[in-house]
């Protein structure tokens, strides 16, 4: 807890006595929450709550200074994962969190282990949990705030600041540095990162002198650096005779030693200082003037535990600059485990908790009372909270109207096209018209804008930068296909290669309606295999329910000559397994058009009715069907499948195919149709939607809704039980392999299980058995007793001996 507020300090800033009380309350309540979850209402199945206790204590002073003084309602905050309890305790003190949820911390339906935008009911701005992501999220949130305002939207609201509370060990995560670089390129403003410099992580005490590395890194990216090393007690002591000697001792003390003495307390401090300061009589006298308790309070009075200095620092940084605060703290501050290197999973014993309770003036049985043990009139304290800028305002969550998807949604018609080219053409068409939807689309790509076919759209809509930058090639009249003009009206945000940044930007763009009250429709493109590079950030974005569309292209071994390093195999399964993300893999561009029209609507739907969309696309140009789009066909495409060739009543074979190998499936079905006349061909546009529909119907039936049905059940139900299924995907075979269990058909799932390699599409499809011959062979093996006879196919049959009669 911060030191007692002196009458002088209180006279200078009347908020201080209130803040000191609130800090003590927040520290107590967060400690009690964790103690309760471990000892009183255990809900840990033997896995006790580690981490939170010491980490929350480490940040109690900083959070108090922020939420009850420095923050404005328009500011948005990412609280480091283990400071969750103290954040919720503060929300509780402000009447924004229930006792019931606090008591059920980490329990089912209770306060979440790590702050969650979607699962916690108090006002979490950004989820955190996977360290590093919340930090970088604030940086991209800042760029999005600037984007929104530069387009003239949301100007009736004050301009907020993005704030991250960062663990010092969290700074090891590379994605933070990737974000720093991108922030520098885009002229980052109004962002505060407050590093809880407790010099401890999970396992260890961190390296000496790390803060000066931090300092240099941030300065080189154009940030202001504020080092909050000393508290106001220390400042006063340094002004006493011998004070300079004490300061130099503090400055040179190794982290381990400082932590160990903090843990041991006043007597240990005295012993050590008397030894080390023996050369300076003034310094010894300075120590001698304090009793053990005062000495411990002085030595523990680091910048991050001193309300006076924190308030001053936050006020001094009230400008537009990106600012990092390196706030020295003690992990476990105020608790008996303060400073101990093992304290990460450390918990107070019941006896320690009782002592601590007495120390903070809480009576037994009144542990949850918000204002128990305060020294100021409770009403005054409540009034103080109600008058704070942050808690004095109304709700901070916004919404924005839905933008209509144009009725005449573009559908490019050409004899042969790839889905990637179709995607580019559709966006280009959308970009031609001044519709509300088009004006709110924001595209972004990690250095693959042109190679993923966004060039046409970008030529029309321009690149975004707060400051105008003309395309020099254009102004010099040098011919170029692309017009690379940057302006405040531009609608494309060009990123460097880091895919983590792509997903964190999409996440921030995709929360714009709720953060700023202004809807944006983010569309990002990247190469499909590199989804894995940004996967944790993609998962993070979905966990926060950010809404966006990603076009991942090219994909699979169909990217033949590029070789195994660029060919994705597992991404269809990622798409299926990722909550909050609907995955589609169309074969034809008219399917893609239907899916994109759906996606632009789907990303805007509220709650579970909507989500984000992943389009797995291909560069392979294939012959396009010349057909009219009927409502039934469009419905099948969105639900995940339709019959490209309807099976007859006696079908003994169905081929189900998704995406790029569709021409091979068509060829194989054509070859087998003579012998297997009722053969069907199922075009699967989304294994993900089909599977989700199927499991939902099963769950509904299990819950008693006997009528519940799913599209895939309707599609496969009429097939005879002896019918075999061959599934084909340019990706892992498990993507479609489950189709056999919907009704119970023998199934052979074709796909890719081994790293790709260079070659032609034909070479690779042959190699992986995705060509017509491989499909026929698989079909034959499903019913060896009834060999497939095909005229004019002798040369291939020779390579598939089991097909011979
Ligand atoms: C990506 C990721 N890796 C590992 C963890 C497990 N973890 C949680 S907190 C933490 C380190 C905490 O150190 P610091 O950020 O300094 O916070 P402090 O414990 O000092 O409060 C680790 C490794 C995680 N949450 N996320
Ligand atoms: Mg730490």
Coordinates of C-alpha atoms and ligand atoms in Angstrom, one line a residue, residues 51 54-56 58 80-82 114 129-132 166-171 173 196 198-202 206 331 344 536, ligand 1:
X51 CA -0.1 -15.8 -10.3
X54 CA 1.3 -11.2 -6.2
X55 CA 0.7 -9.7 -9.7
X56 CA -2.5 -7.9 -8.6
X58 CA 2.0 -5.3 -7.8
X80 CA -2.4 -7.4 -18.0
X81 CA -3.9 -10.9 -17.3
X82 CA -2.9 -11.4 -13.7
X114 CA -8.2 -13.2 -17.1
X129 CA -4.6 -13.7 -21.3
X130 CA -2.1 -14.6 -23.9
X131 CA 0.6 -12.2 -22.9
X132 CA 1.7 -9.5 -25.3
X166 CA 2.1 -4.4 -19.2
X167 CA 4.0 -7.0 -17.2
X168 CA 7.8 -6.6 -17.5
X169 CA 8.2 -10.2 -18.6
X170 CA 5.4 -9.7 -21.1
X171 CA 7.8 -7.5 -23.0
X173 CA 6.8 -11.4 -26.5
X196 CA 4.8 -3.0 -14.2
X198 CA 8.5 -5.6 -10.7
X199 CA 11.5 -7.4 -12.1
X200 CA 9.8 -10.7 -11.7
X201 CA 8.1 -13.1 -14.1
X202 CA 6.6 -16.5 -13.4
X206 CA 14.7 -10.7 -14.5
X331 CA 5.5 -8.1 -6.8
X344 CA 4.1 -16.1 -8.5
X536 CA -2.8 -16.7 -31.7
Ligands
LIG1 C1 1.7 -16.4 -24.5 C2 1.7 -16.8 -23.1 N1 2.7 -17.5 -22.6 C3 2.8 -17.9 -21.3 C4 1.8 -17.5 -20.4 C5 1.9 -17.9 -19.0 N2 2.2 -16.6 -18.2 C6 1.3 -15.9 -17.6 S1 1.9 -14.6 -16.8 C7 3.5 -15.0 -17.2 C8 4.6 -14.1 -16.8 C9 4.3 -13.0 -16.0 O1 5.3 -12.1 -15.8 P1 5.0 -10.5 -15.9 O2 4.4 -10.2 -17.2 O3 6.3 -9.9 -15.5 O4 3.9 -10.3 -14.8 P2 4.0 -10.5 -13.2 O5 3.9 -11.9 -12.9 O6 5.3 -9.9 -12.8 O7 2.9 -9.8 -12.6 C10 3.5 -16.1 -18.0 C11 4.7 -16.8 -18.5 C12 0.8 -16.7 -21.0 N3 -0.2 -16.2 -20.2 N4 0.8 -16.3 -22.3

